[in-house]
Coordinates of C-alpha atoms in Angstrom, one line a residue:
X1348 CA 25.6 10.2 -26.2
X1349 CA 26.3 6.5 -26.0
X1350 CA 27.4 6.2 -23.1
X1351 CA 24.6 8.6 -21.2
X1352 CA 22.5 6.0 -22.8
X1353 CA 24.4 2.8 -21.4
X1354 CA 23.8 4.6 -18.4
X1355 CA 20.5 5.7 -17.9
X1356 CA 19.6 2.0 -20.1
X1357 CA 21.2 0.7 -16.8
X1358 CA 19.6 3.1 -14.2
X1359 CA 15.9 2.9 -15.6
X1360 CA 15.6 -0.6 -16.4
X1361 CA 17.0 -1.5 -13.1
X1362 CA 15.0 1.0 -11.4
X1363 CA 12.0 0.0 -13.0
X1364 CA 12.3 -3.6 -12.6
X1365 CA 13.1 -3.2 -9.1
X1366 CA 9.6 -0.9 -8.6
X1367 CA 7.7 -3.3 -10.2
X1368 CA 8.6 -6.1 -8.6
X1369 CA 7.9 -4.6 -5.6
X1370 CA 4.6 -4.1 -6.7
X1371 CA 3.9 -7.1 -8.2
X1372 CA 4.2 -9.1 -5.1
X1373 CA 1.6 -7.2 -3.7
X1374 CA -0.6 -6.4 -6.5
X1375 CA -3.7 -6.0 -4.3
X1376 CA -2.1 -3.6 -2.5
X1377 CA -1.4 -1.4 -5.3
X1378 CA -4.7 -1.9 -6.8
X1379 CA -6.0 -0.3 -2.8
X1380 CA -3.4 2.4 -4.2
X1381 CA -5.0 2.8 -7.3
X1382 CA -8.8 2.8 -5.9
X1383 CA -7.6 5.9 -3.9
X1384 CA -6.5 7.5 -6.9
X1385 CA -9.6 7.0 -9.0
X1386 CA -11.9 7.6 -5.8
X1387 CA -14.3 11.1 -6.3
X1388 CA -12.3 13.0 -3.6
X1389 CA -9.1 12.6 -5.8
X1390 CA -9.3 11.8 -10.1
X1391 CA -12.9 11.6 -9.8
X1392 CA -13.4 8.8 -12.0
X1393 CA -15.0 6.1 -9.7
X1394 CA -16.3 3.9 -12.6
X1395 CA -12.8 2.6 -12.8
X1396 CA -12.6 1.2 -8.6
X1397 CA -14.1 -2.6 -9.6
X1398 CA -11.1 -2.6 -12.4
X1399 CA -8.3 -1.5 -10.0
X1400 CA -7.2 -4.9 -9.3
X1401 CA -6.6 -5.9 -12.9
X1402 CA -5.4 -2.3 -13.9
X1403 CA -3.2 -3.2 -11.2
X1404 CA -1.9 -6.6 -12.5
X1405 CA -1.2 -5.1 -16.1
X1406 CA 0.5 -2.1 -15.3
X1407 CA 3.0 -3.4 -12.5
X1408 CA 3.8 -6.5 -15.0
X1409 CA 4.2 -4.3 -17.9
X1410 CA 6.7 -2.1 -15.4
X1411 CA 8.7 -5.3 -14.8
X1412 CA 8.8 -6.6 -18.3
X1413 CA 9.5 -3.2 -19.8
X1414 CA 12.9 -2.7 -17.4
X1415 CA 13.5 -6.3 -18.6
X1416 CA 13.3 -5.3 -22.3
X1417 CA 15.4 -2.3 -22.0
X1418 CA 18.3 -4.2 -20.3
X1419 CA 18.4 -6.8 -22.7
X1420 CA 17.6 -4.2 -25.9
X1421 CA 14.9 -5.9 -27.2
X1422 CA 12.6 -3.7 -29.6
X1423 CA 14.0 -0.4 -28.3
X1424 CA 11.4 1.9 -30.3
X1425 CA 8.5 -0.1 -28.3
X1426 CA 10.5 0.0 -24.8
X1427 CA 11.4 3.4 -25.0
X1428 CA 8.0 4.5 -26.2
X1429 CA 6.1 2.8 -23.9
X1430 CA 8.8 4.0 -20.7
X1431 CA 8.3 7.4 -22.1
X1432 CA 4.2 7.1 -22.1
X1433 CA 4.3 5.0 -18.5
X1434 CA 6.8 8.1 -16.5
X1435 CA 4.8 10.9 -18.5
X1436 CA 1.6 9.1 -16.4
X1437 CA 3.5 8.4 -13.5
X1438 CA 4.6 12.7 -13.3
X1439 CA 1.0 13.4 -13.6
X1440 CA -0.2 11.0 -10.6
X1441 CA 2.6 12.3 -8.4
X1442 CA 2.4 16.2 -9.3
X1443 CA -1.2 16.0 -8.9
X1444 CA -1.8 14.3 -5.4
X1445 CA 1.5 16.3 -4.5
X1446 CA 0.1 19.7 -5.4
X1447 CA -2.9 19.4 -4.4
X1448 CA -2.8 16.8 -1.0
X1449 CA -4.3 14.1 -2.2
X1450 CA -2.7 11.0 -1.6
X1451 CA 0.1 11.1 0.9
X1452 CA 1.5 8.4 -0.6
X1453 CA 2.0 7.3 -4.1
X1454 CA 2.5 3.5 -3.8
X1455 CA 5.7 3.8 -6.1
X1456 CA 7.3 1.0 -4.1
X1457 CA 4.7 0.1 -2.3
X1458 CA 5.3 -0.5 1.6
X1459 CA 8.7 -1.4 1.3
X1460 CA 9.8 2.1 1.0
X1461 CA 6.9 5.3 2.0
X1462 CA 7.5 8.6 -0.5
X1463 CA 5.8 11.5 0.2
X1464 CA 4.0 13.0 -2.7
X1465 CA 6.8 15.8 -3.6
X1466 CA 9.6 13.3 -3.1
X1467 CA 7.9 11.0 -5.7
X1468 CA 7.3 13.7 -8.0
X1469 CA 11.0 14.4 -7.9
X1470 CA 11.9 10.9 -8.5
X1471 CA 9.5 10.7 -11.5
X1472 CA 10.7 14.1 -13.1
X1473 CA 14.6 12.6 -12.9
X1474 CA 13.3 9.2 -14.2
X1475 CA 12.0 11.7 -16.8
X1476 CA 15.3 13.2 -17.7
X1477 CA 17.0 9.8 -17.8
X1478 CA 14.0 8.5 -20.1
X1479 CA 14.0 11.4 -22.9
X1480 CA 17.9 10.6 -22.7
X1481 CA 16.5 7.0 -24.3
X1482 CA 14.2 8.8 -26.5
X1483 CA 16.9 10.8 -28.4
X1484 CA 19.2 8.1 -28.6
X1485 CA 17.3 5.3 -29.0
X1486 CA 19.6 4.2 -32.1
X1487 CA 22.3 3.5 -29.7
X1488 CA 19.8 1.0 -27.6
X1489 CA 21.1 -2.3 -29.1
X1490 CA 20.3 -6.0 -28.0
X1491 CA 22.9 -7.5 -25.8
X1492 CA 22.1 -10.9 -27.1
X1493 CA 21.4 -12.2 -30.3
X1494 CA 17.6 -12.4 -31.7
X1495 CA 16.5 -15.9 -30.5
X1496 CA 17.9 -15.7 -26.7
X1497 CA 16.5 -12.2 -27.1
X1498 CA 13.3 -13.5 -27.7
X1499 CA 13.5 -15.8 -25.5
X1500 CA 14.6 -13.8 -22.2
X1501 CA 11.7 -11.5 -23.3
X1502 CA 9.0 -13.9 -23.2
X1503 CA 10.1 -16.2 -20.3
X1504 CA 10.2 -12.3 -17.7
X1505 CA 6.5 -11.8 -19.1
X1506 CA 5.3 -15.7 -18.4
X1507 CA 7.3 -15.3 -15.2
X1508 CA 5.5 -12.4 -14.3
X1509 CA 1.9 -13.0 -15.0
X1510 CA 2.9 -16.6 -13.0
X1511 CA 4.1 -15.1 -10.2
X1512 CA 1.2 -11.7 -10.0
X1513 CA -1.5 -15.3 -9.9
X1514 CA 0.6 -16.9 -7.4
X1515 CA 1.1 -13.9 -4.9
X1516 CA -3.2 -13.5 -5.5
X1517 CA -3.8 -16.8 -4.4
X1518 CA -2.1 -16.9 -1.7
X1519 CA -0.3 -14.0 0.5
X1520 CA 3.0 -11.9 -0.8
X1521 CA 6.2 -13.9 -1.1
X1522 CA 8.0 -10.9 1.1
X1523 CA 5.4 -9.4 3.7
X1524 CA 6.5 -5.3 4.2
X1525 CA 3.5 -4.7 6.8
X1526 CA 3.7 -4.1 10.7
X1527 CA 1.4 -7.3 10.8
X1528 CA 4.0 -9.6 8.9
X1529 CA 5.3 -13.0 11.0
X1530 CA 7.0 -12.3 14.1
X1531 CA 6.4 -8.7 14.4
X1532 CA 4.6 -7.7 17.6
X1533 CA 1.3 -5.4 17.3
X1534 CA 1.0 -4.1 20.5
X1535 CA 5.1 -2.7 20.2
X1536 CA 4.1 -1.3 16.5
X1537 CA 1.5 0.4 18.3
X1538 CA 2.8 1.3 20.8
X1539 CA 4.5 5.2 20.6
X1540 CA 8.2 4.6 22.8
X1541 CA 8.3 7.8 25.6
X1542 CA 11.5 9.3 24.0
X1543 CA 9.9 9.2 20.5
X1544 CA 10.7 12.7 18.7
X1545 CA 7.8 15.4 18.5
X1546 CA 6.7 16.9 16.2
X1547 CA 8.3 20.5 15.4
X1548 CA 5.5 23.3 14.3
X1549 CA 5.5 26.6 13.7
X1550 CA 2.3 28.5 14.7
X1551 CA 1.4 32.0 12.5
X1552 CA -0.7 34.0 14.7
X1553 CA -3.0 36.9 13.6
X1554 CA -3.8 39.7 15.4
X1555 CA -5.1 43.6 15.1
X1556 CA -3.0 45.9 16.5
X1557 CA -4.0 49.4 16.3
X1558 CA -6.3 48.8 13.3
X1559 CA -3.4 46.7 11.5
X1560 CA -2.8 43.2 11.2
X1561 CA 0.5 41.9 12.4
X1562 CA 1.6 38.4 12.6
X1563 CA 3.6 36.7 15.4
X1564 CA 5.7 33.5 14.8
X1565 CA 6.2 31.0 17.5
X1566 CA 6.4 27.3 17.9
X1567 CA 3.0 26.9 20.0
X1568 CA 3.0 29.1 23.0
X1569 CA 0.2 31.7 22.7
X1570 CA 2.2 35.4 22.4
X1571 CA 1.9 38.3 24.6
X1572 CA 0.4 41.0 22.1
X1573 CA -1.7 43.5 23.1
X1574 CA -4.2 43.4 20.5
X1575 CA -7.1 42.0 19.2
X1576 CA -7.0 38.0 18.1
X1577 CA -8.1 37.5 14.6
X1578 CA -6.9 33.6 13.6
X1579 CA -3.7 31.4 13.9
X1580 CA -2.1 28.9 11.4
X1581 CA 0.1 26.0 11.9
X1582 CA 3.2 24.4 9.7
X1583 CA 4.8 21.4 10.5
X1584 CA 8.1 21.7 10.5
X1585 CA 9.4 18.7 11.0
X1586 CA 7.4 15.3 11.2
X1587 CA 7.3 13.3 15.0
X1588 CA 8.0 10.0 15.2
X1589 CA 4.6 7.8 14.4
X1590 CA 4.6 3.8 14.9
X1591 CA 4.0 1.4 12.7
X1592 CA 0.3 0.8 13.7
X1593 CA -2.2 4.1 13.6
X1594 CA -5.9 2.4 13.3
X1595 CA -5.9 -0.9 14.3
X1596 CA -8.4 -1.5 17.0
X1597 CA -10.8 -4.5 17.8
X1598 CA -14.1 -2.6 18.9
X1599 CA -18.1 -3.9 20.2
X1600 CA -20.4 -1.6 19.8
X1601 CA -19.6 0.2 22.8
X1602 CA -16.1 -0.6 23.7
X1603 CA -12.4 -1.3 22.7
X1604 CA -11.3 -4.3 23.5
X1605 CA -7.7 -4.4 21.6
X1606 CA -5.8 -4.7 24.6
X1607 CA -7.5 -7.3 26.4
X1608 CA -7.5 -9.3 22.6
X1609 CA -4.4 -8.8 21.9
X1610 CA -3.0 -9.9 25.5
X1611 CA -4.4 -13.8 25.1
X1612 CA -1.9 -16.9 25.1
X1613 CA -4.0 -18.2 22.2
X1614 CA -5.9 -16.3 20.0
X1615 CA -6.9 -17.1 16.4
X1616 CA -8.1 -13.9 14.2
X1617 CA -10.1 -14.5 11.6
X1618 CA -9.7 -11.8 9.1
X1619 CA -12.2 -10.0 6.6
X1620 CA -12.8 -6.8 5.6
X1621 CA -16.0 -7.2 4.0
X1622 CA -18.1 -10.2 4.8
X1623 CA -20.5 -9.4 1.8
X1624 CA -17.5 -9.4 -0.6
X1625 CA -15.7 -12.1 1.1
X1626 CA -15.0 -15.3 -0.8
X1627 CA -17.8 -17.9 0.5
X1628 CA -15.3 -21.2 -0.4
X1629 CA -13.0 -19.1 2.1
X1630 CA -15.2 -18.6 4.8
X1631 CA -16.4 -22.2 4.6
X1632 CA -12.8 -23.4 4.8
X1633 CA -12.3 -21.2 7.8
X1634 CA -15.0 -21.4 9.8
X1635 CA -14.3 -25.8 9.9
X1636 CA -10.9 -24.6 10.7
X1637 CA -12.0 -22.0 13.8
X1638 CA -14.4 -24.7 15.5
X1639 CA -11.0 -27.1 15.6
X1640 CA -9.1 -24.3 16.8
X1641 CA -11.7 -23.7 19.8
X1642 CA -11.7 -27.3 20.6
X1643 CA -8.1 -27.3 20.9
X1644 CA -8.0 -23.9 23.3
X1645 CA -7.8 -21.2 21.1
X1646 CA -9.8 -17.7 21.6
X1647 CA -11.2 -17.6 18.2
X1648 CA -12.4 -13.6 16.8
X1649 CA -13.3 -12.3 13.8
X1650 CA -12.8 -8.9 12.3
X1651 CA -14.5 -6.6 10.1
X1652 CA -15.7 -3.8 8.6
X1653 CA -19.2 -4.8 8.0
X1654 CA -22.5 -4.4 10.0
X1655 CA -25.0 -6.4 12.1
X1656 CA -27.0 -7.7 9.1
X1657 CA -23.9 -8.5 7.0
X1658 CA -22.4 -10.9 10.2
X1659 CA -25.8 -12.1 11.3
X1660 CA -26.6 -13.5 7.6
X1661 CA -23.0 -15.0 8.1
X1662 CA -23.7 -16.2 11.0
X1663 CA -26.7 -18.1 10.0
X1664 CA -25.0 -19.5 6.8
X1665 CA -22.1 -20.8 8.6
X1666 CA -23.1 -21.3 12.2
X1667 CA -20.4 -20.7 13.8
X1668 CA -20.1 -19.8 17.6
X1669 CA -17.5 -16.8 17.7
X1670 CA -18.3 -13.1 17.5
X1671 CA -17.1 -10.2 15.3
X1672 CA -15.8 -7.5 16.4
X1673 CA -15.5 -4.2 14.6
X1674 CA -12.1 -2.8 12.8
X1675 CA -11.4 0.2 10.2
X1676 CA -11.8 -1.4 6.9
X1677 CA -8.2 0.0 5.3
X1678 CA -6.9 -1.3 8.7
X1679 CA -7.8 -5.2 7.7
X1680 CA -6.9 -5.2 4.3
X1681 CA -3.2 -4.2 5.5
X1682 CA -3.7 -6.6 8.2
X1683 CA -3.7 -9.6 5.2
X1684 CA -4.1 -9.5 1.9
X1685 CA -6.9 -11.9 1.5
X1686 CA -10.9 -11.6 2.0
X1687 CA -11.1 -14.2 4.3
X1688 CA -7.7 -14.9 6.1
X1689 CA -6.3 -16.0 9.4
X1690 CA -3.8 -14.9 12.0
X1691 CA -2.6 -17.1 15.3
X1692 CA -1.7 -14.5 17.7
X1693 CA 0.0 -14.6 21.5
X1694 CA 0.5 -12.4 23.5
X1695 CA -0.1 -9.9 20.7
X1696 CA 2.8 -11.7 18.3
X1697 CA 1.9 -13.1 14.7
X1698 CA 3.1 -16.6 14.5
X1699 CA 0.9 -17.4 11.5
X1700 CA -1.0 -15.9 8.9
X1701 CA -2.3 -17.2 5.7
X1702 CA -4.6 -16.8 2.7
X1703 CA -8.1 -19.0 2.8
X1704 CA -6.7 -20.9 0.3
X1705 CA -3.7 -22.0 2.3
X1706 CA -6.3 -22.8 5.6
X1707 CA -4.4 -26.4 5.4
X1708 CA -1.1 -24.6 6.3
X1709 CA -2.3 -23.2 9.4
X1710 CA -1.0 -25.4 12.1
X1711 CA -2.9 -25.7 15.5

């Protein structure tokens, strides 16, 4: 028993710390994750979307700080307890948007590594196994240190992490995971390559053959039956290849202009998702900033999700002399986690981004 606890003490605290970390330098994403989960069309309990963002915050620090505690062995009934109530949460989030096709993915390490819904489920029921391994032998959970460095290590990897969840809010995550990070390309991760791999299906066809229903299997081509047609269904055998970008675009009312955006020299992008939500010492900031970027040759854009009134009040607030163009609303928040912030772009390559708060930073 002791040592199946040393080692799922070891597999579980690393693991966790490791997952939370992830998450914690992009709490905003997570909380995006967690708004899905608590949307109508999945846990149906929407009162709890304007709280995702500090749900967020407190469970991915409590993740961190709990794989901290059980690696060191400080108040093992606590740790264990609270691991045990945190993966018994987790199986239910995962078994329920895997069984019933909720959320295709759980957000378990955010974008750094995509699950599906099943293959987190699994991960959470052998997390489980490890974790009730802890719960029965919790006796054999002892500190590593004595009680003061204990103590100490304990409350400097909760300070740490509350620093470090304000830090990453204020201004963009420390390690960017996203197809729009610093040197990536958007037209390539958008781009899908000619020898990309298909997707395999298999296609169940229907049909009534003498007054009995048969079904024919085939992977797409319509089959030579002589009988009467009554439905078809489809199972994907084996996912294609998809890039890294799906629903990016940079619309007008009437036409997509991504292409012709995305091929300029110069091109500042001024990010926001929604401009009624956005933070109005952010846009300030950065519309000074765009009129110095136009003076020095820069195509200067915004982006959003919002409508005619929402930029025309803008407009009049801020008078500024660029125009908005349309995107998906989940599209921009991936873009940059910040409500304003700003990309420089050529030839369809992020040289810069930043956070409104960082508008300094942004060199021109």
């Amino acid at each position: 028993m002791k040592i199946l606890v040393a080692i799922s003490r070891i597999l579980v605290g690393v693991l966790f710390i490791i997952s939370g970390l992830i998450k914690l330098n992009d709490p905003l994403g997570f909380s995006y994750k967690l708004q899905e989960y608590f949307s109508t069309d999945v846990l149906n309990i929407p009162f709890l979307e304007p709280y995702a963002l500090g749900i967020s915050v407190i469970v991915v620090v409590f993740e961190v700080v709990l794989g901290v505690f059980l690696l060191i062995g400080y108040k093992p009934k606590f740790t264990v307890w609270s691991l045990f109530g945190m993966i018994v949460f987790f199986t239910f989030l995962t078994f329920y948007s895997a069984y019933f096709d909720k959320v295709k993915d759980c957000g378990c390490f955010g974008d750094a590594l995509k699950l599906t819904p099943w293959e987190s489920f699994t991960k959470d029921v052998i997390l489980l196994v490890f974790i009730l391994i802890l719960f029965f032998g919790v006796k054999h959970v002892k500190p590593v240190f004595t009680k003061l460095p204990t103590t100490v290590i304990a409350l400097v990897s909760f300070i740490w992490c509350l620093w470090f969840g304000y830090h990453v809010l204020m201004h963009l995550p420390s390690v960017d995971f996203r197809a729009y990070k610093i040197g990536d390309n958007l037209i390539e991760n958008m781009t899908m390559p000619e020898d990309a791999p298909k997707a395999i299906q298999e296609f169940t066809w229907t049909f009534n053959v003498n007054g009995e229903e048969k079904e024919f299997v085939t992977n797409g081509s319509y089959p030579s039956v002589d009988g009467e047609y009554v439905g078809v269904e489809t199972k994907i055998i084996k996912e294609g290849y998809q890039p890294p970008i799906l629903d990016f675009s940079i619309e007008t009312d009437s036409e997509d202009v991504t292409q012709e955006m995305l091929a300029e020299d110069k091109l500042i992008m001024i990010v926001s998702y929604s401009l009624d939500s956005a933070e109005k010492e952010g846009l300030a900031a950065i519309m000074d900033k765009a009129k110095e970027a136009a003076s020095k040759g820069y195509k200067v854009i915004g982006l959003t999700a919002s409508g005619p009134e929402a930029k025309e009040r803008i407009k009049a607030d801020y008078n500024y002399d660029f125009d908005f163009y349309l995107c998906d609303e989940k599209a921009l928040k991936t873009v940059v986690r910040a409500n304003p912030g700003v990309l420089e772009l050529s030839k369809g390559t992020v040289l810069q981004k930043v956070h409104w708060n960082d508008i300094d930073d942004l060199k021109l």
